[in-house]
mmCIF file of N, CA and C in Angstrom:
data_model
loop_
_atom_site.group_PDB
_atom_site.id
_atom_site.type_symbol
_atom_site.label_atom_id
_atom_site.label_comp_id
_atom_site.label_asym_id
_atom_site.label_seq_id
_atom_site.Cartn_x
_atom_site.Cartn_y
_atom_site.Cartn_z
ATOM 1 N N UNK A 1 64.583 109.433 100.100
ATOM 2 C CA UNK A 1 64.817 108.469 98.748
ATOM 3 C C UNK A 1 66.340 108.634 98.453
ATOM 4 N N UNK A 2 66.830 109.772 98.361
ATOM 5 C CA UNK A 2 68.351 109.918 97.941
ATOM 6 C C UNK A 2 69.244 109.079 99.004
ATOM 7 N N UNK A 3 68.722 109.194 100.277
ATOM 8 C CA UNK A 3 69.440 108.495 101.422
ATOM 9 C C UNK A 3 69.378 107.014 101.065
ATOM 10 N N UNK A 4 68.353 106.468 100.776
ATOM 11 C CA UNK A 4 68.209 105.006 100.525
ATOM 12 C C UNK A 4 69.109 104.718 99.330
ATOM 13 N N UNK A 5 69.186 105.530 98.210
ATOM 14 C CA UNK A 5 69.928 105.116 97.050
ATOM 15 C C UNK A 5 71.487 105.290 97.393
ATOM 16 N N UNK A 6 71.879 106.350 98.271
ATOM 17 C CA UNK A 6 73.196 106.552 98.709
ATOM 18 C C UNK A 6 73.608 105.286 99.496
ATOM 19 N N UNK A 7 72.811 104.870 100.276
ATOM 20 C CA UNK A 7 73.240 103.635 101.299
ATOM 21 C C UNK A 7 73.365 102.375 100.454
ATOM 22 N N UNK A 8 72.402 102.101 99.480
ATOM 23 C CA UNK A 8 72.563 100.975 98.569
ATOM 24 C C UNK A 8 73.842 101.077 97.727
ATOM 25 N N UNK A 9 74.273 102.187 97.356
ATOM 26 C CA UNK A 9 75.505 102.351 96.404
ATOM 27 C C UNK A 9 76.612 102.011 97.385
ATOM 28 N N UNK A 10 76.663 102.534 98.481
ATOM 29 C CA UNK A 10 77.790 102.347 99.467
ATOM 30 C C UNK A 10 77.851 100.953 99.787
ATOM 31 N N UNK A 11 76.849 100.267 100.090
ATOM 32 C CA UNK A 11 76.736 98.928 100.603
ATOM 33 C C UNK A 11 77.315 97.975 99.332
ATOM 34 N N UNK A 12 76.701 98.437 98.042
ATOM 35 C CA UNK A 12 77.342 97.544 96.969
ATOM 36 C C UNK A 12 78.750 97.737 96.734
ATOM 37 N N UNK A 13 79.319 99.037 97.016
ATOM 38 C CA UNK A 13 80.732 99.219 96.854
ATOM 39 C C UNK A 13 81.634 98.404 97.812
ATOM 40 N N UNK A 14 81.073 98.230 98.979
ATOM 41 C CA UNK A 14 81.841 97.438 100.003
ATOM 42 C C UNK A 14 81.779 95.883 99.601
ATOM 43 N N UNK A 15 80.616 95.413 98.932
ATOM 44 C CA UNK A 15 80.387 94.076 98.895
ATOM 45 C C UNK A 15 81.119 93.599 97.457
ATOM 46 N N UNK A 16 81.429 94.684 96.621
ATOM 47 C CA UNK A 16 82.193 94.267 95.412
ATOM 48 C C UNK A 16 83.507 93.694 95.651
ATOM 49 N N UNK A 17 83.865 92.623 95.114
ATOM 50 C CA UNK A 17 85.140 91.905 95.287
ATOM 51 C C UNK A 17 86.296 92.804 94.941
ATOM 52 N N UNK A 18 87.422 93.060 95.533
ATOM 53 C CA UNK A 18 88.426 93.859 95.323
ATOM 54 C C UNK A 18 89.309 93.099 94.346
ATOM 55 N N UNK A 19 89.921 93.742 93.378
ATOM 56 C CA UNK A 19 90.929 93.178 92.604
ATOM 57 C C UNK A 19 92.298 93.694 92.875
ATOM 58 N N UNK A 20 93.314 92.855 92.825
ATOM 59 C CA UNK A 20 94.566 93.103 93.183
ATOM 60 C C UNK A 20 95.390 92.891 91.829
ATOM 61 N N UNK A 21 95.964 93.990 91.352
ATOM 62 C CA UNK A 21 96.697 93.879 90.155
ATOM 63 C C UNK A 21 98.177 93.690 90.217
ATOM 64 N N UNK A 22 98.716 92.679 89.837
ATOM 65 C CA UNK A 22 100.230 92.242 89.897
ATOM 66 C C UNK A 22 100.893 93.028 88.894
ATOM 67 N N UNK A 23 101.792 93.636 89.314
ATOM 68 C CA UNK A 23 102.617 94.405 88.259
ATOM 69 C C UNK A 23 103.977 93.612 87.743
ATOM 70 N N UNK A 24 104.160 93.526 86.595
ATOM 71 C CA UNK A 24 105.481 92.801 86.083
ATOM 72 C C UNK A 24 106.638 93.809 86.086
ATOM 73 N N UNK A 25 107.666 93.071 86.348
ATOM 74 C CA UNK A 25 108.945 93.800 86.574
ATOM 75 C C UNK A 25 110.061 93.066 85.712
ATOM 76 N N UNK A 26 111.136 93.839 85.293
ATOM 77 C CA UNK A 26 112.038 93.348 84.410
ATOM 78 C C UNK A 26 113.524 93.578 85.372
ATOM 79 N N UNK A 27 114.425 92.666 85.366
ATOM 80 C CA UNK A 27 115.693 92.893 85.704
ATOM 81 C C UNK A 27 116.825 92.277 84.852
ATOM 82 N N UNK A 28 117.799 92.928 84.723
ATOM 83 C CA UNK A 28 119.018 92.316 83.921
ATOM 84 C C UNK A 28 120.170 92.029 84.937
ATOM 85 N N UNK A 29 120.624 90.928 84.848
ATOM 86 C CA UNK A 29 121.742 90.320 85.718
ATOM 87 C C UNK A 29 122.314 89.201 85.064
ATOM 88 N N UNK A 30 123.217 88.524 85.831
ATOM 89 C CA UNK A 30 123.818 87.345 85.349
ATOM 90 C C UNK A 30 123.472 86.288 86.312
ATOM 91 N N UNK A 31 123.309 85.204 85.834
ATOM 92 C CA UNK A 31 122.862 83.860 86.524
ATOM 93 C C UNK A 31 123.902 83.381 87.486
ATOM 94 N N UNK A 32 123.546 83.344 88.748
ATOM 95 C CA UNK A 32 124.564 82.596 89.690
ATOM 96 C C UNK A 32 124.382 81.228 89.959
ATOM 97 N N UNK A 33 123.170 80.761 89.876
ATOM 98 C CA UNK A 33 122.961 79.321 90.014
ATOM 99 C C UNK A 33 121.489 79.030 89.597
ATOM 100 N N UNK A 34 121.435 77.778 89.185
ATOM 101 C CA UNK A 34 119.978 77.108 88.670
ATOM 102 C C UNK A 34 119.862 75.746 89.332
ATOM 103 N N UNK A 35 118.690 75.825 90.035
ATOM 104 C CA UNK A 35 118.321 74.489 90.597
ATOM 105 C C UNK A 35 116.989 73.851 90.062
ATOM 106 N N UNK A 36 117.421 72.929 89.219
ATOM 107 C CA UNK A 36 116.347 72.306 88.193
ATOM 108 C C UNK A 36 115.310 71.721 89.085
ATOM 109 N N UNK A 37 115.692 70.964 90.161
ATOM 110 C CA UNK A 37 114.844 70.121 90.871
ATOM 111 C C UNK A 37 113.686 71.075 91.714
ATOM 112 N N UNK A 38 114.191 72.187 92.206
ATOM 113 C CA UNK A 38 113.420 73.004 93.127
ATOM 114 C C UNK A 38 112.822 74.162 92.262
ATOM 115 N N UNK A 39 113.096 74.227 90.935
ATOM 116 C CA UNK A 39 112.686 75.141 89.836
ATOM 117 C C UNK A 39 113.113 76.654 90.450
ATOM 118 N N UNK A 40 114.279 76.943 90.828
ATOM 119 C CA UNK A 40 114.608 78.100 91.299
ATOM 120 C C UNK A 40 115.856 78.609 90.557
ATOM 121 N N UNK A 41 115.788 79.875 90.111
ATOM 122 C CA UNK A 41 116.872 80.639 89.550
ATOM 123 C C UNK A 41 117.447 81.614 90.596
ATOM 124 N N UNK A 42 118.932 81.714 90.515
ATOM 125 C CA UNK A 42 119.341 82.580 91.512
ATOM 126 C C UNK A 42 120.179 83.685 90.695
ATOM 127 N N UNK A 43 120.071 84.925 90.824
ATOM 128 C CA UNK A 43 120.972 85.935 90.028
ATOM 129 C C UNK A 43 121.928 86.405 90.986
ATOM 130 N N UNK A 44 122.963 87.262 90.302
ATOM 131 C CA UNK A 44 124.125 87.566 91.093
ATOM 132 C C UNK A 44 123.702 88.446 92.189
ATOM 133 N N UNK A 45 122.738 89.176 92.260
ATOM 134 C CA UNK A 45 122.269 90.029 93.448
ATOM 135 C C UNK A 45 121.819 89.201 94.500
ATOM 136 N N UNK A 46 121.572 87.854 94.413
ATOM 137 C CA UNK A 46 121.163 87.064 95.444
ATOM 138 C C UNK A 46 119.806 86.845 95.422
ATOM 139 N N UNK A 47 119.042 87.373 94.688
ATOM 140 C CA UNK A 47 117.510 87.178 94.659
ATOM 141 C C UNK A 47 117.324 85.998 93.885
ATOM 142 N N UNK A 48 116.052 85.325 94.395
ATOM 143 C CA UNK A 48 115.774 84.045 93.778
ATOM 144 C C UNK A 48 114.422 84.292 93.101
ATOM 145 N N UNK A 49 114.217 83.448 91.971
ATOM 146 C CA UNK A 49 112.986 83.589 91.114
ATOM 147 C C UNK A 49 112.483 82.011 90.945
ATOM 148 N N UNK A 50 111.144 81.986 91.104
ATOM 149 C CA UNK A 50 110.462 80.733 90.986
ATOM 150 C C UNK A 50 110.247 80.507 89.436
ATOM 151 N N UNK A 51 110.499 79.299 88.905
ATOM 152 C CA UNK A 51 110.275 79.137 87.481
ATOM 153 C C UNK A 51 109.080 77.985 87.387
ATOM 154 N N UNK A 52 108.331 78.104 86.288
ATOM 155 C CA UNK A 52 107.328 77.449 85.979
ATOM 156 C C UNK A 52 107.760 76.011 85.756
ATOM 157 N N UNK A 53 106.753 74.816 86.032
ATOM 158 C CA UNK A 53 107.272 73.660 85.793
ATOM 159 C C UNK A 53 107.688 73.135 84.352
ATOM 160 N N UNK A 54 106.968 73.923 83.457
ATOM 161 C CA UNK A 54 107.197 73.626 82.043
ATOM 162 C C UNK A 54 108.450 74.284 81.368
ATOM 163 N N UNK A 55 109.222 75.019 82.370
ATOM 164 C CA UNK A 55 110.367 75.890 81.871
ATOM 165 C C UNK A 55 111.641 75.075 81.264
ATOM 166 N N UNK A 56 112.023 75.353 80.096
ATOM 167 C CA UNK A 56 113.103 74.786 79.371
ATOM 168 C C UNK A 56 114.468 75.358 79.861
ATOM 169 N N UNK A 57 115.338 74.556 80.355
ATOM 170 C CA UNK A 57 116.395 74.979 81.035
ATOM 171 C C UNK A 57 117.638 74.752 79.870
ATOM 172 N N UNK A 58 117.347 74.223 78.785
ATOM 173 C CA UNK A 58 118.436 74.070 77.773
ATOM 174 C C UNK A 58 119.109 75.417 77.424
ATOM 175 N N UNK A 59 120.341 75.263 77.417
ATOM 176 C CA UNK A 59 121.263 76.291 77.011
ATOM 177 C C UNK A 59 121.481 77.289 78.255
ATOM 178 N N UNK A 60 120.929 77.184 79.362
ATOM 179 C CA UNK A 60 121.035 77.948 80.455
ATOM 180 C C UNK A 60 122.193 77.593 81.318
ATOM 181 N N UNK A 61 123.021 78.513 81.844
ATOM 182 C CA UNK A 61 124.177 78.067 82.647
ATOM 183 C C UNK A 61 124.589 79.200 83.618
ATOM 184 N N UNK A 62 125.265 79.024 84.795
ATOM 185 C CA UNK A 62 125.824 80.282 85.468
ATOM 186 C C UNK A 62 126.798 81.072 84.773
ATOM 187 N N UNK A 63 126.689 82.456 84.851
ATOM 188 C CA UNK A 63 127.618 83.139 84.235
ATOM 189 C C UNK A 63 126.967 83.923 83.122
ATOM 190 N N UNK A 64 125.780 83.402 82.531
ATOM 191 C CA UNK A 64 125.018 84.204 81.532
ATOM 192 C C UNK A 64 124.317 85.263 81.920
ATOM 193 N N UNK A 65 124.390 86.234 80.981
ATOM 194 C CA UNK A 65 123.531 87.443 81.283
ATOM 195 C C UNK A 65 122.191 87.279 80.769
ATOM 196 N N UNK A 66 121.298 87.642 81.498
ATOM 197 C CA UNK A 66 119.838 87.405 81.154
ATOM 198 C C UNK A 66 118.982 88.530 81.540
ATOM 199 N N UNK A 67 117.778 88.701 80.889
ATOM 200 C CA UNK A 67 116.828 89.526 81.358
ATOM 201 C C UNK A 67 115.616 88.861 81.750
ATOM 202 N N UNK A 68 115.223 89.057 83.057
ATOM 203 C CA UNK A 68 114.150 88.203 83.536
ATOM 204 C C UNK A 68 112.992 89.081 83.922
ATOM 205 N N UNK A 69 111.796 88.618 83.310
ATOM 206 C CA UNK A 69 110.605 89.413 83.530
ATOM 207 C C UNK A 69 109.792 88.627 84.607
ATOM 208 N N UNK A 70 109.456 88.994 85.518
ATOM 209 C CA UNK A 70 108.665 88.411 86.617
ATOM 210 C C UNK A 70 107.637 89.199 87.309
ATOM 211 N N UNK A 71 106.639 88.462 88.021
ATOM 212 C CA UNK A 71 105.537 89.066 88.788
ATOM 213 C C UNK A 71 105.823 88.613 90.194
ATOM 214 N N UNK A 72 105.557 89.431 91.120
ATOM 215 C CA UNK A 72 105.620 89.178 92.497
ATOM 216 C C UNK A 72 104.213 88.520 92.840
ATOM 217 N N UNK A 73 104.149 87.376 93.415
ATOM 218 C CA UNK A 73 103.067 86.698 94.017
ATOM 219 C C UNK A 73 103.229 86.270 95.292
ATOM 220 N N UNK A 74 102.486 86.698 96.325
ATOM 221 C CA UNK A 74 102.710 86.397 97.559
ATOM 222 C C UNK A 74 104.167 86.645 98.294
ATOM 223 N N UNK A 75 104.644 87.429 97.703
ATOM 224 C CA UNK A 75 106.095 87.774 98.154
ATOM 225 C C UNK A 75 107.210 86.876 97.449
ATOM 226 N N UNK A 76 106.830 86.154 96.384
ATOM 227 C CA UNK A 76 107.633 85.362 95.611
ATOM 228 C C UNK A 76 107.892 85.949 94.283
ATOM 229 N N UNK A 77 108.996 86.012 93.670
ATOM 230 C CA UNK A 77 108.989 86.440 92.281
ATOM 231 C C UNK A 77 108.947 85.236 91.506
ATOM 232 N N UNK A 78 107.981 85.266 90.488
ATOM 233 C CA UNK A 78 107.658 84.206 89.691
ATOM 234 C C UNK A 78 108.035 84.679 88.093
ATOM 235 N N UNK A 79 108.911 84.019 87.546
ATOM 236 C CA UNK A 79 109.433 84.285 86.145
ATOM 237 C C UNK A 79 108.289 84.132 85.140
ATOM 238 N N UNK A 80 108.035 85.277 84.485
ATOM 239 C CA UNK A 80 107.120 85.304 83.223
ATOM 240 C C UNK A 80 107.908 84.916 81.964
ATOM 241 N N UNK A 81 109.065 85.446 81.844
ATOM 242 C CA UNK A 81 109.792 85.378 80.658
ATOM 243 C C UNK A 81 111.316 85.635 80.894
ATOM 244 N N UNK A 82 112.087 84.883 80.233
ATOM 245 C CA UNK A 82 113.549 85.065 80.409
ATOM 246 C C UNK A 82 114.303 85.062 78.916
ATOM 247 N N UNK A 83 114.997 86.013 78.837
ATOM 248 C CA UNK A 83 115.644 86.169 77.509
ATOM 249 C C UNK A 83 117.271 86.258 77.901
ATOM 250 N N UNK A 84 118.088 85.578 76.948
ATOM 251 C CA UNK A 84 119.400 85.792 76.820
ATOM 252 C C UNK A 84 120.155 87.014 76.399
ATOM 253 N N UNK A 85 121.153 87.447 77.157
ATOM 254 C CA UNK A 85 121.637 88.940 76.606
ATOM 255 C C UNK A 85 122.815 88.515 75.857
ATOM 256 N N UNK A 86 123.067 89.084 74.692
ATOM 257 C CA UNK A 86 124.331 88.520 73.977
ATOM 258 C C UNK A 86 125.064 89.660 73.757
#
């Protein structure tokens, strides 16, 4: 009986869908370039960040210091939040 219960629990654990947790990161840098058509932000370190379609580009320009909060999804850095550093 114990063997049957252990086997059922083991089988259930394999069949349970695995969750992948995406960790959010922050980076402080200066904007190198902004491509509004492709929704891409490039920072001085050369790394690119994908922006959401509803992103408001008003007031952003190269040379500004920013703090970018992002999540890495399928190897792409996707911006969750962006703040200007004054």
